[in-house]
Amino acid sequence: MRLFKSHSCSHPKWVLCADLIASSAGKGPWMSRMLRVWVMDFSESEKNLPTAKYGKSNTSMLEDEDLAQELHLHLQGVGKYVAAKHVAQFVNSPEVRSRLRLKKGITERTARRWMNRMRFRWRKEPKGMYSDGHERSDVVDYRQNIFLPQWEELAKHTRHYDNDGSLDERLFVIGPDGKATVIWRHDESTFYANDRRKVRWVHEDEEATPKAKGEGCSAMYAQFVSPDYGWLHGKDRDAGTPRKTAAVVFKAGKNHDGYFQNEDIIKQVTVAMDILDEDFPNENHVFAYDNAKTHTARAPDALTAKKMPVKENSKFGYFQEKDLDGNYTGEKKRMRNGKFPDGTPQSLYSNDGKFKGMRKIIQERREKGADLPDPGKLKAQCTGFKCAPGATRCCCRRILFNEPDFVNQESRLEEHCKKRGYQVIFFPKYHCELNFIEQCWGYAKRIYREFPESTKEADLEANMVRAIESVPLELMKKFARRADRFMDAYRKGLSGRQAAWAAKKYRGHRVVPDTILKEFDEAHATDIGR
Ligand SMILES: [Zn+2]
């Protein structure tokens, strides 16, 4: 594709060009078609690279996940350029109006105001158009080249379910170790005691935290779900012994006054692994998380070239270790070892405890056979660390940045789980349609709203848990199929807009047909240039 892209600008007959490159890669017209779709998406989104920072990725647009999801899908189906009128159209449909309890519809002006508040996901472009993070080139790259291949590999040994909820035997292959794989999708959701029938649009700057007391109490629920077992609980014990659960209820102002942090994520997954070790030892388990900073944070001693001094330094990299509750353990730690080209460890510190500095670290690697330029002739970093595009050997920091041990530094969560034989995978950003737990929250909240309203915290928690536990397993299997369908659509080269269209058209199916792009083109042949 890179080859295609570099040629496409200068080549007027780019269809022919795509055919040529596809056939040179041993692929037919199908590949050519995909190349064209990808490059159109890429070049569009690259032009539109965001300049402003996105909001918190765990901020919910609406309290009502269901509605938020439907609106997102509606807008995703409209295409890359969405205007306020599309939001108004959606909200003013009789069904949505009755759900929102709106007596009259909203104006375009109101819709515009709402959309401005949705900036964490829908970015304002010139001329009042909005576009979706789905097609941001880095997000597409991660989705197509990292996430989907990873998922496909895992899905070879997971169970798939028919429309009626029964196991699809044809698609189920036990892994080489004799075990099936179970993928546990993780997420958090907030439930409110008051005003829970009111839909509220959340500003991008607002944290997704439980509200403080006085503003009406709320609780956050964090849990894992799989289509095989539903929510992650231990198996039932003898009467009197409470069932173990990986669920965490999080309340404002109680044990924490902040929100769910990396430490809480680590604690929760530890409980999850304990339960799985004990009650589900005959399967391989994978945890799938949102691509949020809370989840992808690295360990405090992780390898990073970000702030490394170029020369010897007696203080760099040292820190006081804290336990998961944030208390100092009294132990002094420093940045972990790197790796020489032959795989042996490289300490970043001399025997006297001083940090070696980037130049010496690079020099030692050269002496062990690494093909790196002489660091004595290089700057610490290019001005502002804004190296020329594609440059890898321009300055000391860039060199270390691109060294395999630095590149492959995993998140703390991945390292923590790997030690016990569990894999972690991260969903691409902005793709909540791929994590079916979102639909479980939506269903649970509809049930929750049927319970009598109460301002008591105890009621809130009890109702929340009851509502969440009421999501039927058959429905979860259906939700999982829908997420599978989206993944299949992306795998077949569809963009966010096309995937939303295809998932709707092939409702109930796990995969979309191979001819899906052709079908999309035919269905949209009349509205080109819309
Ligand atoms: Zn540089």
XYZ file of C-alpha atoms and ligand atoms in Angstrom:
531
model
C 0.000 0.000 0.000
C 2.864 2.347 0.803
C 4.214 1.613 -2.659
C 0.855 2.433 -4.151
C 0.510 5.636 -2.224
C 3.893 6.977 -3.204
C 2.982 6.476 -6.866
C -0.637 7.458 -6.883
C -0.098 11.209 -6.917
C 2.039 11.218 -10.020
C 0.046 8.569 -11.854
C -3.138 9.838 -13.458
C -4.581 6.385 -14.041
C -4.562 5.327 -10.472
C -6.961 2.435 -10.939
C -4.524 0.912 -13.376
C -1.748 1.720 -10.969
C -3.523 -0.074 -8.138
C -4.029 -3.092 -10.392
C -0.346 -3.121 -11.252
C 0.823 -2.962 -7.690
C -1.737 -5.502 -6.525
C -0.647 -7.950 -9.215
C 3.016 -7.346 -8.451
C 2.215 -8.385 -4.886
C 0.595 -11.526 -6.287
C -2.930 -10.284 -5.626
C -5.826 -9.800 -8.023
C -8.445 -7.127 -8.644
C -9.749 -7.640 -5.135
C -6.518 -6.356 -3.654
C -6.467 -3.513 -6.131
C -9.903 -2.467 -4.999
C -8.907 -2.565 -1.356
C -5.817 -0.508 -2.071
C -7.946 2.178 -3.622
C -10.329 2.238 -0.693
C -7.533 2.320 1.851
C -5.612 5.023 0.113
C -8.682 7.184 -0.272
C -9.293 6.880 3.429
C -5.653 7.431 4.274
C -5.075 10.446 2.112
C -8.268 12.034 3.330
C -7.499 11.468 6.953
C -3.873 12.480 6.657
C -4.886 15.813 5.234
C -7.151 16.152 8.181
C -4.748 15.208 10.910
C -6.001 16.768 14.097
C -4.122 19.641 15.608
C -6.097 19.880 18.808
C -5.828 17.328 21.570
C -8.628 14.805 21.825
C -10.563 14.603 25.037
C -10.309 11.784 27.523
C -11.037 8.610 25.666
C -13.020 7.201 28.545
C -15.346 10.195 28.681
C -18.825 9.154 27.718
C -20.700 11.357 25.331
C -24.064 10.492 26.764
C -25.196 8.879 29.949
C -27.256 6.622 27.740
C -24.702 4.338 26.076
C -27.328 2.813 23.859
C -28.359 6.098 22.406
C -24.809 7.330 22.118
C -23.941 4.188 20.213
C -26.880 4.498 17.879
C -26.077 8.116 17.193
C -22.456 7.264 16.523
C -23.493 4.514 14.155
C -25.983 6.807 12.479
C -23.290 9.424 11.938
C -20.731 6.810 10.966
C -23.205 5.639 8.328
C -23.645 9.168 7.001
C -19.992 9.175 6.072
C -16.931 11.219 6.621
C -18.605 14.577 6.539
C -21.374 14.963 8.991
C -23.322 18.148 9.550
C -25.515 19.277 12.418
C -28.619 18.460 10.404
C -27.764 14.758 10.591
C -27.788 14.893 14.379
C -31.068 16.792 14.326
C -32.566 14.233 11.928
C -31.582 11.428 14.241
C -32.804 13.052 17.446
C -36.052 14.203 15.822
C -37.064 10.746 14.676
C -40.215 9.674 16.577
C -38.479 6.741 18.265
C -35.565 8.735 19.663
C -37.813 11.614 20.683
C -39.990 9.331 22.744
C -36.939 7.780 24.379
C -35.534 11.168 25.271
C -38.978 12.347 26.320
C -38.668 15.387 24.107
C -41.978 17.127 23.443
C -40.697 18.833 20.339
C -37.690 18.193 18.174
C -34.371 20.012 18.399
C -33.174 22.684 16.017
C -30.035 22.510 13.966
C -28.600 25.164 16.220
C -29.050 22.953 19.262
C -27.592 20.045 17.346
C -24.580 22.154 16.482
C -24.081 22.999 20.137
C -24.288 19.321 21.025
C -21.827 18.410 18.351
C -19.364 20.935 19.647
C -19.526 19.104 22.904
C -18.870 15.806 21.188
C -15.465 16.975 20.049
C -13.708 14.154 21.800
C -14.863 11.992 18.974
C -16.196 14.199 16.230
C -13.667 16.762 15.232
C -14.702 20.104 13.871
C -13.457 20.758 10.366
C -13.722 23.844 8.189
C -17.171 24.759 6.904
C -19.028 23.300 9.863
C -18.301 19.691 8.959
C -17.370 17.065 11.470
C -15.325 13.949 11.077
C -14.819 10.818 13.031
C -11.682 9.502 14.766
C -12.404 6.175 13.053
C -10.479 7.176 9.965
C -7.522 8.888 11.610
C -4.518 7.343 9.882
C -2.773 6.205 13.082
C -6.009 4.637 14.323
C -6.680 2.883 11.000
C -3.085 1.685 10.918
C -3.391 0.205 14.394
C -6.778 -1.348 13.620
C -5.771 -2.951 10.319
C -2.152 -3.896 10.977
C -2.008 -4.721 14.668
C -5.397 -5.229 16.269
C -7.272 -7.203 13.588
C -4.435 -9.684 12.858
C -3.985 -10.212 16.623
C -7.690 -10.778 17.104
C -7.933 -13.117 14.116
C -5.131 -15.223 15.550
C -6.882 -15.447 18.925
C -10.306 -16.057 17.361
C -9.044 -19.256 15.732
C -9.470 -20.996 19.059
C -12.406 -19.092 20.546
C -15.985 -20.317 20.436
C -18.418 -18.722 17.994
C -22.144 -18.879 18.473
C -25.108 -19.223 16.115
C -28.036 -16.852 16.059
C -29.909 -19.097 18.484
C -26.962 -19.031 20.888
C -25.708 -22.559 20.236
C -22.030 -23.275 19.618
C -21.014 -23.176 15.950
C -19.031 -26.426 15.850
C -17.617 -25.797 12.379
C -15.785 -22.713 13.562
C -14.466 -24.134 16.792
C -10.936 -25.490 16.741
C -9.173 -26.353 19.987
C -5.709 -24.796 20.270
C -2.501 -26.827 19.833
C -2.201 -27.013 23.630
C -5.628 -28.685 23.796
C -7.277 -25.559 25.179
C -9.892 -23.157 23.892
C -9.355 -19.397 24.170
C -11.737 -17.069 25.991
C -11.514 -13.321 25.348
C -12.701 -11.202 28.271
C -13.770 -7.688 27.240
C -13.203 -5.053 29.902
C -14.885 -1.711 30.480
C -16.247 0.697 33.070
C -19.650 2.349 33.242
C -21.185 4.932 35.581
C -24.682 4.661 37.046
C -26.478 7.655 38.600
C -29.038 7.679 41.393
C -30.716 10.940 40.419
C -31.730 12.382 37.102
C -31.197 9.070 35.557
C -33.938 9.563 33.022
C -32.277 12.699 31.760
C -29.768 12.422 29.016
C -26.827 14.680 29.502
C -24.183 15.655 26.977
C -20.750 15.602 28.512
C -18.105 18.117 27.651
C -14.753 16.866 26.402
C -12.935 18.332 29.392
C -15.079 16.519 31.882
C -13.564 13.462 33.516
C -15.618 10.275 33.542
C -15.625 10.210 37.321
C -18.290 9.353 39.800
C -19.984 12.575 40.848
C -19.107 13.969 44.243
C -21.688 13.926 47.017
C -24.264 16.663 46.813
C -24.468 16.448 43.056
C -26.387 13.218 43.443
C -24.578 9.981 44.074
C -23.234 7.732 41.411
C -21.217 4.569 41.157
C -18.841 3.233 38.578
C -18.874 -0.431 37.734
C -15.845 -2.086 36.140
C -16.050 -5.659 34.888
C -15.083 -8.187 32.222
C -17.491 -10.077 29.992
C -17.192 -12.972 27.537
C -19.806 -14.535 25.247
C -18.860 -17.911 26.753
C -19.575 -17.223 30.423
C -21.048 -13.738 30.675
C -19.704 -11.558 33.495
C -16.486 -12.689 35.180
C -17.440 -14.337 38.475
C -16.028 -17.337 40.282
C -18.089 -20.495 40.314
C -20.745 -20.907 43.000
C -19.380 -22.142 46.337
C -21.053 -23.889 49.259
C -23.848 -22.007 50.924
C -22.389 -19.307 53.133
C -19.271 -18.778 51.036
C -19.664 -15.692 48.894
C -18.986 -16.046 45.197
C -15.795 -14.359 44.011
C -16.104 -11.703 41.347
C -13.837 -9.577 39.178
C -16.394 -6.755 39.291
C -15.331 -3.576 41.052
C -17.783 -0.971 42.317
C -16.225 2.428 42.582
C -17.788 5.262 44.526
C -16.803 8.896 44.751
C -15.307 10.069 48.018
C -15.005 6.623 49.578
C -11.702 4.784 49.376
C -10.558 7.021 46.546
C -11.362 10.566 45.703
C -10.016 10.278 42.209
C -11.124 7.852 39.577
C -10.144 4.445 38.287
C -6.372 4.471 37.883
C -3.741 2.110 36.558
C -3.224 0.693 40.072
C -6.932 -0.142 40.279
C -6.792 -1.799 36.870
C -3.846 -3.940 38.022
C -5.604 -4.887 41.260
C -8.769 -5.836 39.402
C -7.017 -7.981 36.822
C -5.130 -9.753 39.619
C -8.440 -10.833 41.148
C -9.643 -11.849 37.678
C -6.564 -14.036 37.148
C -7.015 -15.631 40.596
C -10.593 -16.586 39.707
C -9.649 -17.896 36.272
C -6.728 -19.926 37.678
C -9.022 -21.493 40.224
C -12.275 -22.008 38.346
C -11.429 -21.921 34.620
C -7.979 -23.554 34.415
C -8.676 -25.515 31.227
C -8.809 -22.551 28.873
C -6.469 -19.820 27.737
C -7.705 -16.402 28.790
C -7.131 -13.048 27.133
C -8.115 -9.624 28.476
C -9.256 -7.011 25.958
C -9.078 -3.376 27.086
C -9.831 0.051 25.686
C -6.833 1.858 24.305
C -6.851 4.404 27.138
C -3.870 5.802 29.034
C -5.152 4.273 32.282
C -4.714 0.864 30.667
C -1.636 1.354 28.492
C 0.534 3.082 31.139
C 4.038 1.656 31.525
C 5.687 0.470 34.726
C 7.648 3.122 36.666
C 10.958 1.446 35.792
C 10.043 0.977 32.110
C 12.636 1.647 29.412
C 12.108 5.055 27.880
C 14.446 7.457 26.125
C 12.094 10.376 26.610
C 14.018 12.291 29.278
C 17.416 10.585 29.184
C 20.392 12.923 29.563
C 23.061 12.573 26.917
C 25.940 12.553 29.430
C 26.657 10.712 32.670
C 24.241 11.700 35.447
C 24.062 10.587 39.066
C 20.320 11.085 39.586
C 18.560 10.034 36.401
C 16.032 7.195 36.543
C 15.954 6.715 40.316
C 12.634 6.682 42.138
C 11.036 5.465 45.366
C 8.927 2.403 44.780
C 5.225 2.544 45.688
C 2.839 -0.337 46.241
C -0.561 -0.538 44.525
C -2.143 1.530 47.299
C 0.276 4.358 46.618
C 2.394 3.853 49.765
C 6.177 4.006 49.566
C 7.822 0.638 50.141
C 11.131 2.213 51.158
C 12.896 0.641 48.206
C 14.924 2.759 45.816
C 14.550 1.640 42.193
C 15.955 2.737 38.857
C 15.318 2.218 35.163
C 15.528 -1.422 34.148
C 18.213 -2.977 31.931
C 18.204 -2.600 28.177
C 19.245 -5.337 25.764
C 22.337 -5.700 23.593
C 21.892 -6.963 20.001
C 22.788 -10.492 21.190
C 19.969 -10.392 23.751
C 22.178 -10.054 26.837
C 21.189 -7.384 29.370
C 22.738 -3.923 29.268
C 22.714 -2.025 32.542
C 22.083 1.669 32.029
C 24.135 2.427 35.150
C 27.868 2.198 35.892
C 29.167 0.314 38.916
C 29.224 3.553 40.924
C 25.456 3.850 40.348
C 25.636 6.726 37.883
C 23.404 6.729 34.805
C 25.660 6.184 31.788
C 24.064 8.749 29.466
C 22.714 8.179 25.950
C 26.104 8.479 24.210
C 27.713 5.749 26.297
C 24.657 3.491 25.990
C 24.791 3.779 22.190
C 28.587 3.361 22.134
C 28.367 0.135 24.168
C 25.784 -1.205 21.733
C 28.108 -0.425 18.806
C 30.898 -2.336 20.516
C 28.533 -5.307 20.754
C 27.908 -5.198 17.019
C 24.916 -2.864 16.680
C 24.861 -0.999 13.364
C 24.540 2.493 14.817
C 26.277 5.794 13.977
C 29.043 7.222 16.176
C 27.187 9.004 19.000
C 30.185 11.267 19.651
C 29.270 13.131 16.467
C 25.565 13.401 17.231
C 23.431 15.899 19.120
C 21.414 14.783 22.138
C 18.276 15.442 20.110
C 17.067 17.417 17.127
C 15.529 20.770 18.095
C 12.370 20.101 20.109
C 12.823 16.391 19.257
C 11.119 17.191 15.970
C 13.314 15.031 13.779
C 12.916 14.994 10.002
C 10.100 12.631 8.952
C 11.390 9.086 8.659
C 14.789 9.913 10.217
C 16.034 7.183 12.566
C 19.737 7.992 13.065
C 19.717 11.780 13.324
C 20.241 12.213 17.072
C 20.936 10.137 20.204
C 17.374 10.198 21.482
C 15.890 9.152 18.126
C 18.352 6.262 17.879
C 17.419 4.864 21.286
C 13.756 5.541 20.570
C 13.992 3.133 17.642
C 16.038 0.420 19.341
C 14.063 -2.855 19.571
C 14.124 -3.060 23.378
C 12.741 0.492 23.647
C 10.147 -0.048 20.909
C 8.953 -3.316 22.434
C 8.551 -1.960 25.949
C 5.118 -3.238 26.979
C 2.555 -1.647 29.248
C 2.573 -2.464 32.940
C -0.745 -4.283 32.503
C 0.660 -6.528 29.767
C 3.783 -7.300 31.806
C 1.758 -8.007 34.917
C -0.553 -10.458 33.121
C 2.158 -12.087 31.004
C 3.983 -13.187 34.161
C 1.001 -15.393 34.919
C 0.438 -16.566 31.352
C -2.365 -14.186 30.417
C -2.404 -12.090 27.262
C -3.677 -8.515 26.997
C -4.997 -6.875 23.829
C -6.111 -3.269 23.253
C -9.073 -2.246 21.103
C -8.416 0.537 18.596
C -9.464 3.990 19.813
C -12.951 5.289 18.898
C -14.184 1.801 17.962
C -16.674 1.059 20.719
C -18.660 -1.075 18.234
C -15.889 -3.681 18.543
C -16.318 -4.108 22.312
C -19.720 -5.664 22.875
C -19.667 -4.841 26.601
C -20.979 -1.390 25.566
C -24.208 -3.023 24.472
C -24.406 -4.870 27.785
C -24.215 -1.530 29.633
C -26.943 -0.147 27.384
C -29.226 -3.072 28.127
C -28.478 -2.929 31.873
C -29.300 0.785 32.005
C -32.674 0.249 30.383
C -33.453 -2.285 33.123
C -32.000 0.015 35.780
C -34.365 2.833 34.800
C -37.343 0.578 35.419
C -36.496 0.292 39.117
C -38.137 2.811 41.458
C -36.060 5.959 41.785
C -34.115 6.367 45.001
C -31.494 8.737 46.295
C -30.035 6.212 48.720
C -26.585 5.001 47.900
C -27.336 1.446 49.006
C -30.283 1.304 46.589
C -28.178 2.668 43.783
C -25.609 -0.071 44.179
C -28.136 -2.872 44.635
C -30.169 -1.745 41.610
C -27.076 -1.302 39.507
C -25.816 -4.804 40.276
C -29.264 -6.324 39.703
C -29.591 -4.566 36.364
C -26.138 -5.644 35.230
C -26.733 -9.245 36.277
C -29.976 -9.279 34.310
C -28.307 -9.137 30.889
C -29.094 -12.574 29.399
C -26.175 -14.670 28.165
C -27.962 -15.323 24.840
C -28.069 -11.601 24.243
C -24.356 -11.295 25.008
C -23.658 -13.929 22.364
C -25.701 -11.868 19.890
C -23.814 -8.712 20.823
C -20.540 -10.572 20.286
C -21.688 -11.638 16.819
C -22.404 -8.051 15.954
C -18.898 -6.996 17.030
C -17.496 -9.897 14.955
C -19.413 -8.571 11.968
C -17.787 -5.157 12.316
C -14.336 -6.717 12.594
C -15.020 -8.773 9.494
C -16.121 -5.660 7.611
C -12.930 -3.798 8.574
C -10.871 -6.848 7.664
C -12.471 -6.804 4.218
C -11.260 -3.271 3.704
C -14.362 -1.305 4.606
C -14.109 2.126 6.185
C -16.082 3.136 9.268
C -18.955 4.412 7.139
C -19.075 1.282 5.006
C -18.778 -0.992 8.050
C -21.759 0.676 9.719
C -23.774 0.171 6.545
C -22.681 -3.465 6.150
C -23.289 -4.372 9.794
C -26.844 -3.114 9.471
C -27.494 -4.838 6.167
C -26.172 -8.187 7.397
C -27.760 -8.017 10.826
C -27.629 -11.418 12.517
C -24.612 -12.631 10.545
C -21.152 -13.119 11.964
C -19.394 -12.270 8.703
C -20.228 -10.107 5.712
C -19.871 -11.511 2.156
C -16.598 -11.168 0.259
C -18.408 -9.066 -2.331
C -19.317 -6.484 0.298
C -17.332 -3.591 -1.205
C -18.936 -4.139 -4.586
C -22.341 -4.215 -2.937
C -21.586 -0.996 -1.132
C -20.523 0.704 -4.349
C -23.648 -0.469 -6.147
C -25.914 0.629 -3.322
C -24.262 4.043 -3.263
C -23.719 4.490 -6.999
C -26.501 7.046 -7.115
C -25.319 9.258 -4.303
C -21.724 9.890 -5.319
C -20.779 13.430 -4.532
C -23.448 13.732 -1.914
Zn 16.607 13.507 15.619
